[in-house]
Amino acid sequence: MNSINSIIKSKAMWFVLVALFAITANAAEETHRRTIDIDSSVVTEHETKILGKRVKYSATTGTQPVWNSKDDAVATLFYTYYQRTDIKDNGSRPLVISFNGGPGSASVWMHVAYTGPRILNIDDEGYPVQPYGVQTNPYSILDVADIVFVNPVNTGYSRVLKNEEGEMPSKDAQKSMFFGVNADISYLADWVNTFVTRHNRWRSPKYLIGESYGTTRVSGLALELQNRQWMYLNGVILVSPTDIGIERNGPVKAANRLPYFAATAWYHKKLDPELQNKDLTELLPEVEDFTINTLIPALAKGGFIGAEEKRNVLAKMARYSGLSQDAISQNNLDVSTAYFWKSLLRDEGKTLGRLDSRYLGIDAKQAGDRPDYWAELTSWLHSFTPAINYYLREELNYKTDTKYNMFGDVHPWDRSGNKSGENLRLAMAQNPYLNVMIQAGYYDGATNYFDAKYTMWQLDQSGIMQDRLSFKGYRSGHMMYLRRDDLKQSNQDLREFIKNSTPKKGEPAMYRR
């Protein structure tokens, strides 16, 4: 009997030990799991010079949760918030909320190259130099506005969280929550509301700035913030905008590339002397006029265009693009951007960058109809990746083993139901304070500047709000601020836009007869 009891006791002890071992193993596994704090902040104090004047500011880096309808945290977003500290009252001080694009891109690009107080170590044209790191941005808009740079889910240090069962949501569940035009806008609007509340910025004039796909994001957010969060904006800035849901297909899509082709050919000195001797801003209106009044109607005729008209159009397209008439004819007047990037400098053995056609690449073969890689993107990753990792950890003191995702896994992205442009127009109509500015680089082949102008023209077809829409062009590419002269000018354009769209004290938001 005693031996049986001993066996029972030994088995019970064995089960206890197994259970303890399992608990210890699970605890060890959780302890060693690489995670980001769900709700955190680190504040550092700084001083800089902007336009020659001293500016003191704080930098808050941290994470803030995204909650679902049941008030459960389902993700956490990483942000960096710059606030001028030598200002007593922030009630009238503008707040700029900054997003990049992709979708799937971190906020790094505009953060450490455009509006923030610290920018990349690069040369005056935007090419990487060593040692990698950051330097003072003497043109930052921090003198006139506070800025928060937001990283959507899976970008930067932002991450999806486990559910209440301790499991990661399925791919389909994540897509419905975060990874689509409308899901993205919905959860980010809620996040912005929380941020503004936590930092006591409800009284401040508010601005959204988005780059590339970020323009779709901020266009949709303008109405979402008004109608769902009851938060009204003073301005939206679209940097290198997408179509924001405004269609430009067929002849318009094909024809709108020509002004970009002309700008690029001019930059690489591939035009005839008469055109080459003109300044770029003198040349482009001529090409734009031809595009609107001649090329679009010609392309609309398709295969039924008259022989003489086709010859005249071919001659002009070749004259403005730097390509041969044969090459254009073989493409039925519809020359793709990929073909242009491969062909303009084919005889020199070079290809052009997609996002900035000033950048040159080298392919394995001169033959073909598209480049092997994007020369500008490899150049940018060269300098941005080490800079942001150094800067966040060593200057802003935010330390984590979580990887900073320059580009995160957000695909497949649900692009259905994109009415962001239409929603931006409605937001403007509802809010007399709301103004929109578009910024674009002449050498951007991905979201070309003439498409950006076309989008602006179509945004409000009534023309009634024309005085609240503006366009600024620059002699660089997608990230026009990488070129030193454009960094200075584009920040000054932002500064003036903020000043002009911030109403005077007591000025009512109303339409007058």
mmCIF file of N, CA and C in Angstrom, residues 228-315:
data_model
loop_
_atom_site.group_PDB
_atom_site.id
_atom_site.type_symbol
_atom_site.label_atom_id
_atom_site.label_comp_id
_atom_site.label_asym_id
_atom_site.label_seq_id
_atom_site.Cartn_x
_atom_site.Cartn_y
_atom_site.Cartn_z
ATOM 1 N N ARG A 228 -16.271 62.104 -38.739
ATOM 2 C CA ARG A 228 -16.297 61.035 -37.737
ATOM 3 C C ARG A 228 -15.620 61.424 -36.429
ATOM 4 N N GLN A 229 -14.671 62.351 -36.494
ATOM 5 C CA GLN A 229 -13.946 62.767 -35.284
ATOM 6 C C GLN A 229 -14.256 64.219 -34.912
ATOM 7 N N TRP A 230 -15.000 64.930 -35.764
ATOM 8 C CA TRP A 230 -15.413 66.319 -35.528
ATOM 9 C C TRP A 230 -14.194 67.241 -35.367
ATOM 10 N N MET A 231 -13.181 66.939 -36.157
ATOM 11 C CA MET A 231 -11.928 67.692 -36.129
ATOM 12 C C MET A 231 -11.752 68.372 -37.485
ATOM 13 N N TYR A 232 -11.702 69.692 -37.493
ATOM 14 C CA TYR A 232 -11.643 70.466 -38.740
ATOM 15 C C TYR A 232 -10.222 70.991 -38.975
ATOM 16 N N LEU A 233 -9.804 70.914 -40.220
ATOM 17 C CA LEU A 233 -8.432 71.247 -40.600
ATOM 18 C C LEU A 233 -8.350 72.629 -41.236
ATOM 19 N N ASN A 234 -7.129 73.162 -41.265
ATOM 20 C CA ASN A 234 -6.861 74.395 -41.994
ATOM 21 C C ASN A 234 -6.200 74.133 -43.341
ATOM 22 N N GLY A 235 -5.487 73.009 -43.453
ATOM 23 C CA GLY A 235 -4.800 72.760 -44.707
ATOM 24 C C GLY A 235 -4.424 71.311 -44.913
ATOM 25 N N VAL A 236 -4.332 70.939 -46.187
ATOM 26 C CA VAL A 236 -3.835 69.630 -46.605
ATOM 27 C C VAL A 236 -2.766 69.872 -47.662
ATOM 28 N N ILE A 237 -1.594 69.267 -47.470
ATOM 29 C CA ILE A 237 -0.496 69.399 -48.433
ATOM 30 C C ILE A 237 -0.259 68.048 -49.074
ATOM 31 N N LEU A 238 -0.315 68.016 -50.398
ATOM 32 C CA LEU A 238 -0.132 66.791 -51.174
ATOM 33 C C LEU A 238 1.233 66.863 -51.855
ATOM 34 N N VAL A 239 2.175 66.034 -51.402
ATOM 35 C CA VAL A 239 3.527 66.014 -51.946
ATOM 36 C C VAL A 239 3.650 64.838 -52.914
ATOM 37 N N SER A 240 3.967 65.135 -54.180
ATOM 38 C CA SER A 240 4.086 64.100 -55.211
ATOM 39 C C SER A 240 2.852 63.196 -55.200
ATOM 40 N N PRO A 241 1.678 63.758 -55.480
ATOM 41 C CA PRO A 241 0.420 63.031 -55.239
ATOM 42 C C PRO A 241 0.148 61.896 -56.212
ATOM 43 N N THR A 242 -0.593 60.905 -55.715
ATOM 44 C CA THR A 242 -1.185 59.861 -56.541
ATOM 45 C C THR A 242 -2.433 60.451 -57.210
ATOM 46 N N ASP A 243 -3.235 59.589 -57.838
ATOM 47 C CA ASP A 243 -4.448 60.099 -58.485
ATOM 48 C C ASP A 243 -5.555 60.415 -57.475
ATOM 49 N N ILE A 244 -5.356 60.059 -56.210
ATOM 50 C CA ILE A 244 -6.327 60.215 -55.112
ATOM 51 C C ILE A 244 -7.752 59.840 -55.557
ATOM 52 N N GLY A 245 -7.830 58.786 -56.370
ATOM 53 C CA GLY A 245 -9.137 58.280 -56.794
ATOM 54 C C GLY A 245 -9.754 59.019 -57.960
ATOM 55 N N ILE A 246 -9.050 60.012 -58.513
ATOM 56 C CA ILE A 246 -9.554 60.752 -59.680
ATOM 57 C C ILE A 246 -8.992 60.090 -60.937
ATOM 58 N N GLU A 247 -9.853 59.541 -61.757
ATOM 59 C CA GLU A 247 -9.402 58.743 -62.897
ATOM 60 C C GLU A 247 -8.761 59.606 -63.982
ATOM 61 N N ARG A 248 -7.696 59.088 -64.556
ATOM 62 C CA ARG A 248 -7.075 59.692 -65.735
ATOM 63 C C ARG A 248 -6.534 58.542 -66.584
ATOM 64 N N ASN A 249 -7.417 57.949 -67.344
ATOM 65 C CA ASN A 249 -7.087 56.776 -68.146
ATOM 66 C C ASN A 249 -7.008 57.130 -69.627
ATOM 67 N N GLY A 250 -6.721 56.120 -70.458
ATOM 68 C CA GLY A 250 -6.751 56.276 -71.907
ATOM 69 C C GLY A 250 -5.843 57.387 -72.413
ATOM 70 N N PRO A 251 -6.335 58.210 -73.329
ATOM 71 C CA PRO A 251 -5.524 59.274 -73.925
ATOM 72 C C PRO A 251 -4.923 60.236 -72.913
ATOM 73 N N VAL A 252 -5.675 60.544 -71.860
ATOM 74 C CA VAL A 252 -5.162 61.470 -70.846
ATOM 75 C C VAL A 252 -3.952 60.865 -70.142
ATOM 76 N N LYS A 253 -4.041 59.607 -69.752
ATOM 77 C CA LYS A 253 -2.935 58.946 -69.063
ATOM 78 C C LYS A 253 -1.681 58.922 -69.924
ATOM 79 N N ALA A 254 -1.850 58.586 -71.196
ATOM 80 C CA ALA A 254 -0.701 58.497 -72.108
ATOM 81 C C ALA A 254 -0.105 59.869 -72.393
ATOM 82 N N ALA A 255 -0.947 60.849 -72.656
ATOM 83 C CA ALA A 255 -0.475 62.178 -73.036
ATOM 84 C C ALA A 255 0.189 62.908 -71.876
ATOM 85 N N ASN A 256 -0.316 62.715 -70.671
ATOM 86 C CA ASN A 256 0.190 63.461 -69.514
ATOM 87 C C ASN A 256 1.653 63.178 -69.185
ATOM 88 N N ARG A 257 2.217 62.122 -69.788
ATOM 89 C CA ARG A 257 3.622 61.810 -69.523
ATOM 90 C C ARG A 257 4.574 62.745 -70.263
ATOM 91 N N LEU A 258 4.115 63.346 -71.352
ATOM 92 C CA LEU A 258 5.023 64.086 -72.218
ATOM 93 C C LEU A 258 5.713 65.259 -71.523
ATOM 94 N N PRO A 259 5.032 66.094 -70.742
ATOM 95 C CA PRO A 259 5.753 67.173 -70.052
ATOM 96 C C PRO A 259 6.871 66.656 -69.144
ATOM 97 N N TYR A 260 6.639 65.517 -68.470
ATOM 98 C CA TYR A 260 7.704 64.898 -67.660
ATOM 99 C C TYR A 260 8.854 64.448 -68.555
ATOM 100 N N PHE A 261 8.526 63.807 -69.701
ATOM 101 C CA PHE A 261 9.578 63.395 -70.634
ATOM 102 C C PHE A 261 10.419 64.598 -71.051
ATOM 103 N N ALA A 262 9.753 65.706 -71.333
ATOM 104 C CA ALA A 262 10.452 66.909 -71.789
ATOM 105 C C ALA A 262 11.368 67.456 -70.699
ATOM 106 N N ALA A 263 10.889 67.483 -69.478
ATOM 107 C CA ALA A 263 11.714 67.983 -68.376
ATOM 108 C C ALA A 263 12.965 67.125 -68.214
ATOM 109 N N THR A 264 12.786 65.814 -68.275
ATOM 110 C CA THR A 264 13.911 64.898 -68.108
ATOM 111 C C THR A 264 14.897 65.009 -69.269
ATOM 112 N N ALA A 265 14.376 65.057 -70.484
ATOM 113 C CA ALA A 265 15.243 65.190 -71.656
ATOM 114 C C ALA A 265 16.018 66.506 -71.601
ATOM 115 N N TRP A 266 15.361 67.570 -71.135
ATOM 116 C CA TRP A 266 16.037 68.867 -70.970
ATOM 117 C C TRP A 266 17.165 68.752 -69.955
ATOM 118 N N TYR A 267 16.901 68.078 -68.844
ATOM 119 C CA TYR A 267 17.917 67.924 -67.799
ATOM 120 C C TYR A 267 19.143 67.188 -68.325
ATOM 121 N N HIS A 268 18.910 66.154 -69.143
ATOM 122 C CA HIS A 268 20.020 65.353 -69.671
ATOM 123 C C HIS A 268 20.549 65.879 -71.008
ATOM 124 N N LYS A 269 20.082 67.073 -71.387
ATOM 125 C CA LYS A 269 20.576 67.762 -72.597
ATOM 126 C C LYS A 269 20.368 66.917 -73.863
ATOM 127 N N LYS A 270 19.152 66.396 -74.004
ATOM 128 C CA LYS A 270 18.810 65.567 -75.160
ATOM 129 C C LYS A 270 17.854 66.271 -76.126
ATOM 130 N N LEU A 271 17.575 67.553 -75.904
ATOM 131 C CA LEU A 271 16.692 68.296 -76.795
ATOM 132 C C LEU A 271 17.522 69.087 -77.808
ATOM 133 N N ASP A 272 16.855 69.549 -78.880
ATOM 134 C CA ASP A 272 17.594 70.341 -79.865
ATOM 135 C C ASP A 272 17.970 71.690 -79.243
ATOM 136 N N PRO A 273 18.975 72.371 -79.804
ATOM 137 C CA PRO A 273 19.506 73.597 -79.185
ATOM 138 C C PRO A 273 18.453 74.661 -78.903
ATOM 139 N N GLU A 274 17.465 74.812 -79.767
ATOM 140 C CA GLU A 274 16.448 75.845 -79.550
ATOM 141 C C GLU A 274 15.709 75.630 -78.236
ATOM 142 N N LEU A 275 15.348 74.373 -77.970
ATOM 143 C CA LEU A 275 14.648 74.057 -76.728
ATOM 144 C C LEU A 275 15.605 74.000 -75.544
ATOM 145 N N GLN A 276 16.788 73.457 -75.789
ATOM 146 C CA GLN A 276 17.756 73.288 -74.711
ATOM 147 C C GLN A 276 18.186 74.635 -74.127
ATOM 148 N N ASN A 277 18.209 75.659 -74.953
ATOM 149 C CA ASN A 277 18.630 76.986 -74.502
ATOM 150 C C ASN A 277 17.559 77.731 -73.703
ATOM 151 N N LYS A 278 16.352 77.194 -73.682
ATOM 152 C CA LYS A 278 15.297 77.783 -72.857
ATOM 153 C C LYS A 278 15.443 77.311 -71.417
ATOM 154 N N ASP A 279 14.987 78.125 -70.472
ATOM 155 C CA ASP A 279 14.911 77.666 -69.092
ATOM 156 C C ASP A 279 13.783 76.644 -68.987
ATOM 157 N N LEU A 280 13.896 75.745 -68.033
ATOM 158 C CA LEU A 280 12.894 74.689 -67.878
ATOM 159 C C LEU A 280 11.494 75.265 -67.699
ATOM 160 N N THR A 281 11.376 76.293 -66.887
ATOM 161 C CA THR A 281 10.052 76.867 -66.630
ATOM 162 C C THR A 281 9.511 77.648 -67.830
ATOM 163 N N GLU A 282 10.354 77.935 -68.798
ATOM 164 C CA GLU A 282 9.904 78.535 -70.048
ATOM 165 C C GLU A 282 9.487 77.457 -71.035
ATOM 166 N N LEU A 283 10.182 76.321 -70.997
ATOM 167 C CA LEU A 283 9.898 75.213 -71.911
ATOM 168 C C LEU A 283 8.592 74.502 -71.571
ATOM 169 N N LEU A 284 8.366 74.210 -70.297
ATOM 170 C CA LEU A 284 7.259 73.336 -69.908
ATOM 171 C C LEU A 284 5.872 73.865 -70.268
ATOM 172 N N PRO A 285 5.576 75.159 -70.133
ATOM 173 C CA PRO A 285 4.255 75.624 -70.564
ATOM 174 C C PRO A 285 3.977 75.349 -72.044
ATOM 175 N N GLU A 286 5.006 75.421 -72.866
ATOM 176 C CA GLU A 286 4.856 75.111 -74.296
ATOM 177 C C GLU A 286 4.472 73.649 -74.490
ATOM 178 N N VAL A 287 5.141 72.755 -73.759
ATOM 179 C CA VAL A 287 4.862 71.316 -73.871
ATOM 180 C C VAL A 287 3.480 71.003 -73.298
ATOM 181 N N GLU A 288 3.129 71.645 -72.207
ATOM 182 C CA GLU A 288 1.813 71.425 -71.601
ATOM 183 C C GLU A 288 0.698 71.849 -72.554
ATOM 184 N N ASP A 289 0.886 72.971 -73.222
ATOM 185 C CA ASP A 289 -0.114 73.453 -74.179
ATOM 186 C C ASP A 289 -0.304 72.445 -75.318
ATOM 187 N N PHE A 290 0.801 71.913 -75.840
ATOM 188 C CA PHE A 290 0.727 70.892 -76.891
ATOM 189 C C PHE A 290 0.020 69.641 -76.367
ATOM 190 N N THR A 291 0.319 69.261 -75.157
ATOM 191 C CA THR A 291 -0.268 68.052 -74.560
ATOM 192 C C THR A 291 -1.788 68.160 -74.474
ATOM 193 N N ILE A 292 -2.267 69.287 -73.967
ATOM 194 C CA ILE A 292 -3.705 69.455 -73.749
ATOM 195 C C ILE A 292 -4.464 69.659 -75.063
ATOM 196 N N ASN A 293 -3.925 70.522 -75.901
ATOM 197 C CA ASN A 293 -4.690 70.962 -77.068
ATOM 198 C C ASN A 293 -4.458 70.146 -78.336
ATOM 199 N N THR A 294 -3.369 69.393 -78.367
ATOM 200 C CA THR A 294 -3.077 68.615 -79.578
ATOM 201 C C THR A 294 -2.942 67.124 -79.311
ATOM 202 N N LEU A 295 -2.144 66.750 -78.318
ATOM 203 C CA LEU A 295 -1.832 65.331 -78.128
ATOM 204 C C LEU A 295 -3.021 64.529 -77.610
ATOM 205 N N ILE A 296 -3.734 65.032 -76.633
ATOM 206 C CA ILE A 296 -4.893 64.282 -76.120
ATOM 207 C C ILE A 296 -5.933 64.052 -77.214
ATOM 208 N N PRO A 297 -6.318 65.085 -77.999
ATOM 209 C CA PRO A 297 -7.263 64.832 -79.103
ATOM 210 C C PRO A 297 -6.718 63.845 -80.133
ATOM 211 N N ALA A 298 -5.404 63.907 -80.409
ATOM 212 C CA ALA A 298 -4.813 62.985 -81.391
ATOM 213 C C ALA A 298 -4.872 61.547 -80.894
ATOM 214 N N LEU A 299 -4.536 61.328 -79.625
ATOM 215 C CA LEU A 299 -4.579 59.977 -79.067
ATOM 216 C C LEU A 299 -6.008 59.450 -78.992
ATOM 217 N N ALA A 300 -6.964 60.354 -78.807
ATOM 218 C CA ALA A 300 -8.369 59.930 -78.739
ATOM 219 C C ALA A 300 -8.844 59.338 -80.057
ATOM 220 N N LYS A 301 -8.194 59.711 -81.157
ATOM 221 C CA LYS A 301 -8.587 59.199 -82.482
ATOM 222 C C LYS A 301 -8.035 57.802 -82.750
ATOM 223 N N GLY A 302 -7.089 57.354 -81.917
ATOM 224 C CA GLY A 302 -6.569 55.996 -82.050
ATOM 225 C C GLY A 302 -6.030 55.697 -83.434
ATOM 226 N N GLY A 303 -6.387 54.530 -83.960
ATOM 227 C CA GLY A 303 -5.910 54.100 -85.274
ATOM 228 C C GLY A 303 -6.530 54.843 -86.437
ATOM 229 N N PHE A 304 -7.499 55.737 -86.178
ATOM 230 C CA PHE A 304 -8.175 56.469 -87.245
ATOM 231 C C PHE A 304 -7.651 57.904 -87.398
ATOM 232 N N ILE A 305 -6.539 58.182 -86.741
ATOM 233 C CA ILE A 305 -5.926 59.496 -86.900
ATOM 234 C C ILE A 305 -5.410 59.633 -88.338
ATOM 235 N N GLY A 306 -5.540 60.825 -88.919
ATOM 236 C CA GLY A 306 -5.072 61.049 -90.283
ATOM 237 C C GLY A 306 -3.563 60.969 -90.382
ATOM 238 N N ALA A 307 -3.061 60.593 -91.566
ATOM 239 C CA ALA A 307 -1.626 60.389 -91.761
ATOM 240 C C ALA A 307 -0.831 61.672 -91.520
ATOM 241 N N GLU A 308 -1.302 62.790 -92.060
ATOM 242 C CA GLU A 308 -0.573 64.051 -91.895
ATOM 243 C C GLU A 308 -0.584 64.500 -90.437
ATOM 244 N N GLU A 309 -1.744 64.384 -89.789
ATOM 245 C CA GLU A 309 -1.823 64.751 -88.379
ATOM 246 C C GLU A 309 -0.885 63.891 -87.549
ATOM 247 N N LYS A 310 -0.826 62.601 -87.853
ATOM 248 C CA LYS A 310 0.047 61.703 -87.107
ATOM 249 C C LYS A 310 1.509 62.082 -87.288
ATOM 250 N N ARG A 311 1.894 62.433 -88.539
ATOM 251 C CA ARG A 311 3.277 62.845 -88.783
ATOM 252 C C ARG A 311 3.626 64.091 -87.971
ATOM 253 N N ASN A 312 2.725 65.048 -87.913
ATOM 254 C CA ASN A 312 2.971 66.282 -87.164
ATOM 255 C C ASN A 312 3.095 66.015 -85.660
ATOM 256 N N VAL A 313 2.228 65.139 -85.167
ATOM 257 C CA VAL A 313 2.266 64.795 -83.743
ATOM 258 C C VAL A 313 3.553 64.040 -83.412
ATOM 259 N N LEU A 314 3.929 63.108 -84.266
ATOM 260 C CA LEU A 314 5.171 62.355 -84.056
ATOM 261 C C LEU A 314 6.374 63.285 -83.997
ATOM 262 N N ALA A 315 6.411 64.235 -84.907
ATOM 263 C CA ALA A 315 7.541 65.169 -84.954
ATOM 264 C C ALA A 315 7.633 65.988 -83.676
#
